[in-house]
PDB file of C-alpha atoms and ligand atoms in Angstrom:
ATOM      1  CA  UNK A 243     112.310 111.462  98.552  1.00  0.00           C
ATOM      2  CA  UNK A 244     111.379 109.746  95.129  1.00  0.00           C
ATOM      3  CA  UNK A 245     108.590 110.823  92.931  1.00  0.00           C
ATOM      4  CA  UNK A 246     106.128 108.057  92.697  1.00  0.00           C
ATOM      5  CA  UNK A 247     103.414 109.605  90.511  1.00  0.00           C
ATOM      6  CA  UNK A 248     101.980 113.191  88.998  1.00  0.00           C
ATOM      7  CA  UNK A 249      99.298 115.045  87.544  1.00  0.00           C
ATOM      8  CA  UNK A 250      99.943 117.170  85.543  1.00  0.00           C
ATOM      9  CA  UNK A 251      97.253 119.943  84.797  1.00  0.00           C
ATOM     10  CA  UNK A 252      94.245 117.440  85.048  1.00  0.00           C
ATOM     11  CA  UNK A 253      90.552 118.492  83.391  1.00  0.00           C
ATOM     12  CA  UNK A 254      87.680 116.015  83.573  1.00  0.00           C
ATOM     13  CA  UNK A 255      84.231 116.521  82.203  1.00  0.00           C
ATOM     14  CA  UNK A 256      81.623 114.128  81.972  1.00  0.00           C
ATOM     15  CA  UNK A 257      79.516 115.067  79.404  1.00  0.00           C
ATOM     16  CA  UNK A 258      78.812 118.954  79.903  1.00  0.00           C
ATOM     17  CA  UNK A 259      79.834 118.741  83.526  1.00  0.00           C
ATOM     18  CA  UNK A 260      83.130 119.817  84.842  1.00  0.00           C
ATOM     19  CA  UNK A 261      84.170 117.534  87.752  1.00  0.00           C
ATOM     20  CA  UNK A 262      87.971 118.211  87.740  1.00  0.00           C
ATOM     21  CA  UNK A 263      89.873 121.798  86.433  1.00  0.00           C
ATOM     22  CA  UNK A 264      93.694 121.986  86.804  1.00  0.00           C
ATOM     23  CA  UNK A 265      95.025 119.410  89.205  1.00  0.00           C
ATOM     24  CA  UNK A 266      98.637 119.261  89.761  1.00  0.00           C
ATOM     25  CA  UNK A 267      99.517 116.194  92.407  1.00  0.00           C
ATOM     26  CA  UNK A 268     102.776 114.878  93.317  1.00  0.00           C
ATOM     27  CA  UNK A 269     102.797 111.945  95.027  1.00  0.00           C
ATOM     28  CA  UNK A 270     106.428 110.675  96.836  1.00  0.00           C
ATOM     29  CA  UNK A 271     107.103 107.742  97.692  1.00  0.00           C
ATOM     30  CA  UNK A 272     106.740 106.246 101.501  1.00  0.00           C
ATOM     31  CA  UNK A 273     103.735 108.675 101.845  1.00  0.00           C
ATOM     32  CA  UNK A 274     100.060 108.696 103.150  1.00  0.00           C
ATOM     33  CA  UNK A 275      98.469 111.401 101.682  1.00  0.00           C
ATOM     34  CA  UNK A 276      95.055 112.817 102.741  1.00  0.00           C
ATOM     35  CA  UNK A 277      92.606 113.488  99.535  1.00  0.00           C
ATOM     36  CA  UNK A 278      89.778 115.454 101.372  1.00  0.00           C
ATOM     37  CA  UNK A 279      86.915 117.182 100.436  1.00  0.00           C
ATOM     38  CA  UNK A 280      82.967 116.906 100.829  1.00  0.00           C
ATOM     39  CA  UNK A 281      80.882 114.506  98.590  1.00  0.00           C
ATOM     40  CA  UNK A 282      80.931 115.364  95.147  1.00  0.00           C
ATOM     41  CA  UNK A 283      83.840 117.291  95.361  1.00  0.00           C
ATOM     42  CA  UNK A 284      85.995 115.101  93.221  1.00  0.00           C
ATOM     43  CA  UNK A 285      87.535 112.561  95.111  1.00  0.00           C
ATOM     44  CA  UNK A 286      86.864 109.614  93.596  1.00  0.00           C
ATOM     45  CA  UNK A 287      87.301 110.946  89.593  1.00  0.00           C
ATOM     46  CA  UNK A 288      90.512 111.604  91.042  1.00  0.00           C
ATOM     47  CA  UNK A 289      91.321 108.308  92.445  1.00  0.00           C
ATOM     48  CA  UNK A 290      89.648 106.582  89.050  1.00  0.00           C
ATOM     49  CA  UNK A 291      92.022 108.832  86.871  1.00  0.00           C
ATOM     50  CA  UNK A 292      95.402 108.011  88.948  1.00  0.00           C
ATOM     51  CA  UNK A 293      94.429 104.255  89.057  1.00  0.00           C
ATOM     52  CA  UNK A 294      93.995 104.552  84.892  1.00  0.00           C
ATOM     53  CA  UNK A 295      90.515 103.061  84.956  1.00  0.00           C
ATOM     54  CA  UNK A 296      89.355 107.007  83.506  1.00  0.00           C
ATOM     55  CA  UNK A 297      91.179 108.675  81.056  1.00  0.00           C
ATOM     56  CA  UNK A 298      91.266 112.551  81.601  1.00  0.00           C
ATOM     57  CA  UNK A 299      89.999 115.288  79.224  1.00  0.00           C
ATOM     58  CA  UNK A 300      92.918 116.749  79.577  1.00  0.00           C
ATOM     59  CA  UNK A 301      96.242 117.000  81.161  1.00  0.00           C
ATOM     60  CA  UNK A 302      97.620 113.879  82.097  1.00  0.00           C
ATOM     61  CA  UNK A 303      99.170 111.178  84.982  1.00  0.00           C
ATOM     62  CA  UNK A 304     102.946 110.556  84.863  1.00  0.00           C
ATOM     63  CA  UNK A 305     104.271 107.007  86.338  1.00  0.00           C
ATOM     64  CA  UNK A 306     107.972 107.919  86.373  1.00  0.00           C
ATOM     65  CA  UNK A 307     109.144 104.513  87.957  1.00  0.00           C
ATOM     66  CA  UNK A 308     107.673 102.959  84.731  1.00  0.00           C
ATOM     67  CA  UNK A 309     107.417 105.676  81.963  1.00  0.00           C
ATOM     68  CA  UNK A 310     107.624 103.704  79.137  1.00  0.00           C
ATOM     69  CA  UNK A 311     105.568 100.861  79.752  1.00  0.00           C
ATOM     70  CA  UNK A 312     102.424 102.609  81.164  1.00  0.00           C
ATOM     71  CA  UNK A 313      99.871  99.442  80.947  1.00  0.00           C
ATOM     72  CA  UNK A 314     102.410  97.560  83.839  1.00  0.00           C
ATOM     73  CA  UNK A 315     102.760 100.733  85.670  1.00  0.00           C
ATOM     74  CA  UNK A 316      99.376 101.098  86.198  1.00  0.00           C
ATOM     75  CA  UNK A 317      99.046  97.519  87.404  1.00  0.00           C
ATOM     76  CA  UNK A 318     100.987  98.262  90.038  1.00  0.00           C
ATOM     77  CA  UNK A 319      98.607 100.234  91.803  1.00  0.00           C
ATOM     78  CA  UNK A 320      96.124  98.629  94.011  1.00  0.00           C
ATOM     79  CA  UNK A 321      92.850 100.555  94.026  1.00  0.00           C
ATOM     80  CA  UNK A 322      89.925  99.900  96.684  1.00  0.00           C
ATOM     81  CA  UNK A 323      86.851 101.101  94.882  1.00  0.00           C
ATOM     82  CA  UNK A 324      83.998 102.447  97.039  1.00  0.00           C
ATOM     83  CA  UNK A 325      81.729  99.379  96.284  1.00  0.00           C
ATOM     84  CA  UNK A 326      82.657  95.376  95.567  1.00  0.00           C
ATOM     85  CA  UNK A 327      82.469  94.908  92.383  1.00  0.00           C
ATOM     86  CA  UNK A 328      82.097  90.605  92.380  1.00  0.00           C
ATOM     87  CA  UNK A 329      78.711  88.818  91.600  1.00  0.00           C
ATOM     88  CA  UNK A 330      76.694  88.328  94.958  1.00  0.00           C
ATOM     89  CA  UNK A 331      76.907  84.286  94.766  1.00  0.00           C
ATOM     90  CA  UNK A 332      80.255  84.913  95.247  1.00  0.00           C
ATOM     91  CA  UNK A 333      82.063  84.021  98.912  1.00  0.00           C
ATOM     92  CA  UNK A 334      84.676  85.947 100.817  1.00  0.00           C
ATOM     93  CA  UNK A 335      86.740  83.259 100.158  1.00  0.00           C
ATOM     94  CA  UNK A 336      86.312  83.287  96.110  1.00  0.00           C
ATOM     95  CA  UNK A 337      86.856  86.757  96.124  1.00  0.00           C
ATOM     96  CA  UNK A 338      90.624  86.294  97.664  1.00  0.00           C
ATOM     97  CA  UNK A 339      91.629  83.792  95.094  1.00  0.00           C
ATOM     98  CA  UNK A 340      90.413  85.816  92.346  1.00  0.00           C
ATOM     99  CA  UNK A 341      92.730  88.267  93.373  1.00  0.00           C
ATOM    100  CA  UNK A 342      95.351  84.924  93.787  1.00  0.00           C
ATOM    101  CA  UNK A 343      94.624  84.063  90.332  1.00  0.00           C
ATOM    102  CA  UNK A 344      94.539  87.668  88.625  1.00  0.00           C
ATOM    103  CA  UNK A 345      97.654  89.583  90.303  1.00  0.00           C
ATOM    104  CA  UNK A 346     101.084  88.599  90.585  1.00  0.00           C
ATOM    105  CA  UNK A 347     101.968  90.512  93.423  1.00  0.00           C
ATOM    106  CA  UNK A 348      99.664  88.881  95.931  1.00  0.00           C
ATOM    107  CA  UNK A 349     100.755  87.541  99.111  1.00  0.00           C
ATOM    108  CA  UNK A 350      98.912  85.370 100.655  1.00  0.00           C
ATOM    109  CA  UNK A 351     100.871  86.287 103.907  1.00  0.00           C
ATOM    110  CA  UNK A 352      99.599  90.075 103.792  1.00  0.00           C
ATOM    111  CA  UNK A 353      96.042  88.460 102.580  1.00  0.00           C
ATOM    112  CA  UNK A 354      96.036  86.754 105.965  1.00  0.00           C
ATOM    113  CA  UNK A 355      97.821  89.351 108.065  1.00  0.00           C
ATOM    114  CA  UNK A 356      94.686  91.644 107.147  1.00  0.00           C
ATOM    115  CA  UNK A 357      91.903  89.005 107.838  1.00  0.00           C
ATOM    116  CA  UNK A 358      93.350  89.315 111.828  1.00  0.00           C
ATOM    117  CA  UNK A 359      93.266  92.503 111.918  1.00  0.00           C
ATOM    118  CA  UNK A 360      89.905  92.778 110.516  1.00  0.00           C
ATOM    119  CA  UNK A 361      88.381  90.037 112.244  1.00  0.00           C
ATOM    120  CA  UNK A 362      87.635  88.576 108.692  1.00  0.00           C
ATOM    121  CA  UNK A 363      86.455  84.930 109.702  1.00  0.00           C
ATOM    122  CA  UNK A 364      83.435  84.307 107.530  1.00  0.00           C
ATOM    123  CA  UNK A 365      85.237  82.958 104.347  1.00  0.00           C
ATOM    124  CA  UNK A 366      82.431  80.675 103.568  1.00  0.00           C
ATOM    125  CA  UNK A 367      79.878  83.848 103.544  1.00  0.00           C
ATOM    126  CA  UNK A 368      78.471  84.959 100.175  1.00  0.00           C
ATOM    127  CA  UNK A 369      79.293  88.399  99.346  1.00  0.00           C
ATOM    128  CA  UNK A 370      75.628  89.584  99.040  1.00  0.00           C
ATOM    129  CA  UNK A 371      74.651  88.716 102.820  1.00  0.00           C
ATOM    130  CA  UNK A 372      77.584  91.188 104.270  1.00  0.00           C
ATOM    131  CA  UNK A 373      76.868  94.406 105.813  1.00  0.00           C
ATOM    132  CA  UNK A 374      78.160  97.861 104.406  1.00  0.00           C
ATOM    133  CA  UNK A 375      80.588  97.107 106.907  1.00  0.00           C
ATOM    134  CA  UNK A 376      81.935  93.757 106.391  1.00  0.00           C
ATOM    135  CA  UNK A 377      82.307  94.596 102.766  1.00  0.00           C
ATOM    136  CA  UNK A 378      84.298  97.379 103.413  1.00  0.00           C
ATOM    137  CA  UNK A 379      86.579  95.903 105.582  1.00  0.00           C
ATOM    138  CA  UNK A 380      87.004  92.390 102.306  1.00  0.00           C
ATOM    139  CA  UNK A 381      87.749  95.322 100.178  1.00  0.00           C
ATOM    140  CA  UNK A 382      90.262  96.745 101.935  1.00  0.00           C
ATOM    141  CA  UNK A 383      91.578  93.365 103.075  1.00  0.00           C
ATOM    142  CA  UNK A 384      91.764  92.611  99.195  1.00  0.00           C
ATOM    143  CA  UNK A 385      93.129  95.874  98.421  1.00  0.00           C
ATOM    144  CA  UNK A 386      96.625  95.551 100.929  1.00  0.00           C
ATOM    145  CA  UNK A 387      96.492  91.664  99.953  1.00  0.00           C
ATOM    146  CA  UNK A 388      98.721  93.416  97.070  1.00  0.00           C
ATOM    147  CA  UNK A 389     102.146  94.414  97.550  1.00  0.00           C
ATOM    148  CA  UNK A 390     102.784  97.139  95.655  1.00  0.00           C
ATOM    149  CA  UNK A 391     103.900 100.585  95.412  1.00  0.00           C
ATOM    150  CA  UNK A 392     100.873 102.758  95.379  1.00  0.00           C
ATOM    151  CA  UNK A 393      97.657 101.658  97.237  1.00  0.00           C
ATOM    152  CA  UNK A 394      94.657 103.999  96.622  1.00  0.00           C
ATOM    153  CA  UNK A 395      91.427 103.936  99.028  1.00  0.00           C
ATOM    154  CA  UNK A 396      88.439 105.492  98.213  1.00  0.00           C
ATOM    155  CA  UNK A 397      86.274 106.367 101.308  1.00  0.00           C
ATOM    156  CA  UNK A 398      87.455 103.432 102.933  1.00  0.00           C
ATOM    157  CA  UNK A 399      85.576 104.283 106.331  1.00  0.00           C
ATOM    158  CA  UNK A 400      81.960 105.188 105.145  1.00  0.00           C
ATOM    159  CA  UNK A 401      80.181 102.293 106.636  1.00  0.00           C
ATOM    160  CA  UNK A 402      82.484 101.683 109.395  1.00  0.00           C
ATOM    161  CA  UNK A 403      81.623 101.752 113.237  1.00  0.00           C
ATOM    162  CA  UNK A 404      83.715 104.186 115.766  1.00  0.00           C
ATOM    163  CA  UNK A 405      86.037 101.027 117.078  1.00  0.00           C
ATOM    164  CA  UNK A 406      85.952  99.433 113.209  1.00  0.00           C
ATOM    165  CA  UNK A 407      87.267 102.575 112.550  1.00  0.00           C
ATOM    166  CA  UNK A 408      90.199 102.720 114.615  1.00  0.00           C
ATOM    167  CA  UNK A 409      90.887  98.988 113.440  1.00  0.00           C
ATOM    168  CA  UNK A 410      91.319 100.427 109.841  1.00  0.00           C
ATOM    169  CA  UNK A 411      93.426 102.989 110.876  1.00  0.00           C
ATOM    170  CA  UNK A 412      95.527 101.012 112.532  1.00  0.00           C
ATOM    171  CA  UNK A 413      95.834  98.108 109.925  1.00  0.00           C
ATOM    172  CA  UNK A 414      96.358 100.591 107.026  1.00  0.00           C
ATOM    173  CA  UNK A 415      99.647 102.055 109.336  1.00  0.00           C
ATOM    174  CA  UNK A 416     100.795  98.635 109.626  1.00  0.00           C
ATOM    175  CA  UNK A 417     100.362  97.097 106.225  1.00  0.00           C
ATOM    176  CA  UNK A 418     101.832 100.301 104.836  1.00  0.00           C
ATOM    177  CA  UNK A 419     105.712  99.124 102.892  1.00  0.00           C
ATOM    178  CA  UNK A 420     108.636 101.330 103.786  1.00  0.00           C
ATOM    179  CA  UNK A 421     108.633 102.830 100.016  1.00  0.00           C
ATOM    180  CA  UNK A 422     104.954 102.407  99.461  1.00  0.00           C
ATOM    181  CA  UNK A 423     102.810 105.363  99.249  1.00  0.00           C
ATOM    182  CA  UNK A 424      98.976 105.083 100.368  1.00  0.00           C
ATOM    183  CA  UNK A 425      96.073 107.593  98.952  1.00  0.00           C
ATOM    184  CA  UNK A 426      92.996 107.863 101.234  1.00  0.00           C
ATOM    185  CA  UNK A 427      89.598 109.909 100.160  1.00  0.00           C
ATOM    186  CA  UNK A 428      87.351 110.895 102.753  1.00  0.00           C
ATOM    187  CA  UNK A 429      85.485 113.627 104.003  1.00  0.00           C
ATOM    188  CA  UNK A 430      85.460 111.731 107.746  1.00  0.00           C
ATOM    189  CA  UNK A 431      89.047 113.958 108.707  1.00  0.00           C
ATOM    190  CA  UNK A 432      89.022 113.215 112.462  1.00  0.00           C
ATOM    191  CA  UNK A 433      89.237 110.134 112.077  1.00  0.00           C
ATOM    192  CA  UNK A 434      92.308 109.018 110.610  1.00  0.00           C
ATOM    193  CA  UNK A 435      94.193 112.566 110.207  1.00  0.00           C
ATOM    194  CA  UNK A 436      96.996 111.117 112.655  1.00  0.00           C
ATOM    195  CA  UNK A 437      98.561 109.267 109.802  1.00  0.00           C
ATOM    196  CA  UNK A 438      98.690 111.816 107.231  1.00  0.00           C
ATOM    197  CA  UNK A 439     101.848 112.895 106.157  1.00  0.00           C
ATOM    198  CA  UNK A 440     100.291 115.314 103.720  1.00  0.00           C
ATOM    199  CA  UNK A 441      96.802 116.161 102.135  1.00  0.00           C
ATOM    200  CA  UNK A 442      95.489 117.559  99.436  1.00  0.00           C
ATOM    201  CA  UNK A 443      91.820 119.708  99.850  1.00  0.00           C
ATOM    202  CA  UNK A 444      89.170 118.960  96.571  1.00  0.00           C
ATOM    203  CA  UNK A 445      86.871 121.924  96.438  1.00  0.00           C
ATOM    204  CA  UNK A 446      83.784 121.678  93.155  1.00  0.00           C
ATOM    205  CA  UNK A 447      87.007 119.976  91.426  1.00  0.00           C
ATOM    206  CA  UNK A 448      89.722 122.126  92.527  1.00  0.00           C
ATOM    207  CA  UNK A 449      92.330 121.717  94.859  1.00  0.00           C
ATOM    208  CA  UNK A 450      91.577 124.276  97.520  1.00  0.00           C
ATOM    209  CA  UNK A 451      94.718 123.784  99.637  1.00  0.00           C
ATOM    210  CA  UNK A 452      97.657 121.442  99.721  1.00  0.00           C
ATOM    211  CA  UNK A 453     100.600 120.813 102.135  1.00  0.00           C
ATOM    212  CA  UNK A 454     102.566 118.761 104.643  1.00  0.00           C
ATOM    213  CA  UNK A 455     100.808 117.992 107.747  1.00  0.00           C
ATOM    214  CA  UNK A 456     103.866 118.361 110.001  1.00  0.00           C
ATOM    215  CA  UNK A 457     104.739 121.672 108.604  1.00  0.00           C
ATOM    216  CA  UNK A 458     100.713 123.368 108.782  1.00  0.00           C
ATOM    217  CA  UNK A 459     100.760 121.948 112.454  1.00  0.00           C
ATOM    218  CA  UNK A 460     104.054 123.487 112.964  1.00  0.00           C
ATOM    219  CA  UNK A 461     103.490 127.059 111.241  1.00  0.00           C
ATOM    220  CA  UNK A 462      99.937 127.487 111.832  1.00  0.00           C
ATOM    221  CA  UNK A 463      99.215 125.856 115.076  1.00  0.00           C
ATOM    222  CA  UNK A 464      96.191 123.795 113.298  1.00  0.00           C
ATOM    223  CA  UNK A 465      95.345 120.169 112.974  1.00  0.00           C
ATOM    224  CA  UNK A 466      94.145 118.816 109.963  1.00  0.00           C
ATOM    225  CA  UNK A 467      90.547 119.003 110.356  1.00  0.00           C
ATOM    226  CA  UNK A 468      90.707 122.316 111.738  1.00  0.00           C
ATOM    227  CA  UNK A 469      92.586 123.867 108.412  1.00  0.00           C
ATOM    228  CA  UNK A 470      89.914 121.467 107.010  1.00  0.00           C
ATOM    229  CA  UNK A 471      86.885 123.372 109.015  1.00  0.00           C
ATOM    230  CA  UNK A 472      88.378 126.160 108.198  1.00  0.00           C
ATOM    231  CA  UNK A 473      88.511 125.831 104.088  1.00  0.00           C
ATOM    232  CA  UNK A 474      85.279 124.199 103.786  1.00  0.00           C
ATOM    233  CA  UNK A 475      81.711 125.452 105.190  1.00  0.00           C
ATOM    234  CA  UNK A 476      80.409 123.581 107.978  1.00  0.00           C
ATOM    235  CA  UNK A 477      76.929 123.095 106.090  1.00  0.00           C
ATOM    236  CA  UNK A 478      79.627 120.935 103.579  1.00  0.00           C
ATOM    237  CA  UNK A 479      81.023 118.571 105.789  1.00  0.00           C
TER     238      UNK A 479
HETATM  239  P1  ADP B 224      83.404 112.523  95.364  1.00  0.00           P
HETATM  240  O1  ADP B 224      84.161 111.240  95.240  1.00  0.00           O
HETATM  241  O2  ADP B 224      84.214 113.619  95.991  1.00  0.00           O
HETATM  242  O3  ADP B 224      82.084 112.338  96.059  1.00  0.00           O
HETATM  243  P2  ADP B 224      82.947 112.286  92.488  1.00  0.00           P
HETATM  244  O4  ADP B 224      84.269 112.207  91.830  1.00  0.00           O
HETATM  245  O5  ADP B 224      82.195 110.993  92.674  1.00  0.00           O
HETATM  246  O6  ADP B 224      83.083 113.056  93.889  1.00  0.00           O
HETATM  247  O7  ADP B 224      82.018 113.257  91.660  1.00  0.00           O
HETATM  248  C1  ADP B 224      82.419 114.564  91.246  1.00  0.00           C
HETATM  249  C2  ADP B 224      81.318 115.168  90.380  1.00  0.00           C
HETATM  250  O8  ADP B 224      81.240 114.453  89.156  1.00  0.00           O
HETATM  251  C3  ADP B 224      79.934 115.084  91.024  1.00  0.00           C
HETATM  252  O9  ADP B 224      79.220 116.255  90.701  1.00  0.00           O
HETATM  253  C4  ADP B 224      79.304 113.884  90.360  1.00  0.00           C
HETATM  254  O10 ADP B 224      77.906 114.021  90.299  1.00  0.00           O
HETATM  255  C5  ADP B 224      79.936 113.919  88.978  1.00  0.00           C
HETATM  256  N1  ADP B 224      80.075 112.573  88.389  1.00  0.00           N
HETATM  257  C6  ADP B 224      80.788 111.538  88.918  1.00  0.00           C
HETATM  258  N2  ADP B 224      80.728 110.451  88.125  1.00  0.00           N
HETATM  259  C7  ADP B 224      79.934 110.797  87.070  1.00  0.00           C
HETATM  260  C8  ADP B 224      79.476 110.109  85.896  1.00  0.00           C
HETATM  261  N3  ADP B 224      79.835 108.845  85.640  1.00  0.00           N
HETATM  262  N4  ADP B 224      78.699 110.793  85.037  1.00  0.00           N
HETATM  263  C9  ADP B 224      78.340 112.094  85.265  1.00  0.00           C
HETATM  264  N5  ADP B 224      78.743 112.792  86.344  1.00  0.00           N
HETATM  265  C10 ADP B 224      79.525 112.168  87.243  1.00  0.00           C
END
């Protein structure tokens, strides 16, 4: 299996705050990894850092399929932040060619393979009239209308209905590439544990426990969210 990206002793502060001490990642490649903890645990520093848009205090992200040329490699990660970032007078529709217009690796094939399996249909509807929901589901729509190697998704179930849920699941199995690897924060485990291959636990910015899911259900008996009940206090969760 091929190393896609690491982290490599990873400190971030903001300010006087520590949010991150010591993280050491390894992501391979053709992976869904599980980055789980409670809110303000981490999670989405972490994502922030990988994707480049944060630069760490210290320690630092290797891109070893791109080493040299660090501005491209980064590029080639598609990140779904937790909120949409367009103006509101925006559509659903102008929000899909700006990501025509501003990545190379678009596919308008995978763009429209993900409105049918999110029931996107209201292209004409400004951005600023959707529901928690509905935005969710454009960003994550936008997110795999990328192909590329590393697709990072930060809570992408928050707003999300039980059956919406499911449908997100399921799409982000299917739009997964055979050497692509996928990153998913959340603190909603039940929910879409079945497609971890491996997870990584973010206690007050450390990593509390790490490992392949296979291998913990094998050894200890334990499904994710149970080792995950089990690390963190209920009160947490
Ligand atoms: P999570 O995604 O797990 O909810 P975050 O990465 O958002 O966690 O936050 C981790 C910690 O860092 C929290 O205590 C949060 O308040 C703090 N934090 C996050 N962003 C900032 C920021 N821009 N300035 C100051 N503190 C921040």
């Amino acid at each position: 299996m091929k190393t896609l990206i690491q982290t490599k002793s990873i400190e971030m502060k903001y300010a006087d705050k520590r949010a991150l001490s010591d993280i050491n990642m390894t992501i391979e490649s053709g992976k869904i990894i599980g980055l789980l903890g409670p809110n303000g645990s981490g999670k989405t520093t972490l994502m922030k850092l990988i994707a480049g848009l944060l630069q760490p205090s210290s320690g630092y992200v290797i891109y070893p399929e791109n080493a040299a040329r660090g501005v491209e490699s980064k590029a080639a990660i598609s990140f779904m932040p937790d909120e949409l970032r367009f103006p509101g007078y925006m559509t659903v529709a102008d929000a899909f060619g700006f990501y025509s217009d501003m990545y190379p690796d678009y596919s308008k094939i995978r763009a429209e393979q993900m409105r049918e399996l999110l029931n996107i249909d209201n292209s004409k509807a400004k951005l600023k009239t959707l529901s928690k929901g509905q935005k969710e589901r454009v960003a994550l729509a936008l997110t795999f209308s990328r192909q590329t190697k590393l697709y990072l998704l930060d809570e992408p179930l928050g707003g999300i209905d039980p059956v919406g849920k499911k449908k997100i699941v399921d799409a982000i199995l299917t739009m997964q590439l055979d050497d692509s690897s996928i990153v998913i924060s959340t603190h909603l485990v039940k929910d879409i544990e079945r497609i971890f291959d491996g997870v990584y636990f973010i206690s007050n910015g450390n990593i509390a426990f790490s490992g392949d899911c296979d291998e913990m259900r094998e050894q200890s008996g334990k499904t994710v969210e149970q080792k995950y009940l089990e690390v963190f206090d209920y009160e947490s969760i």
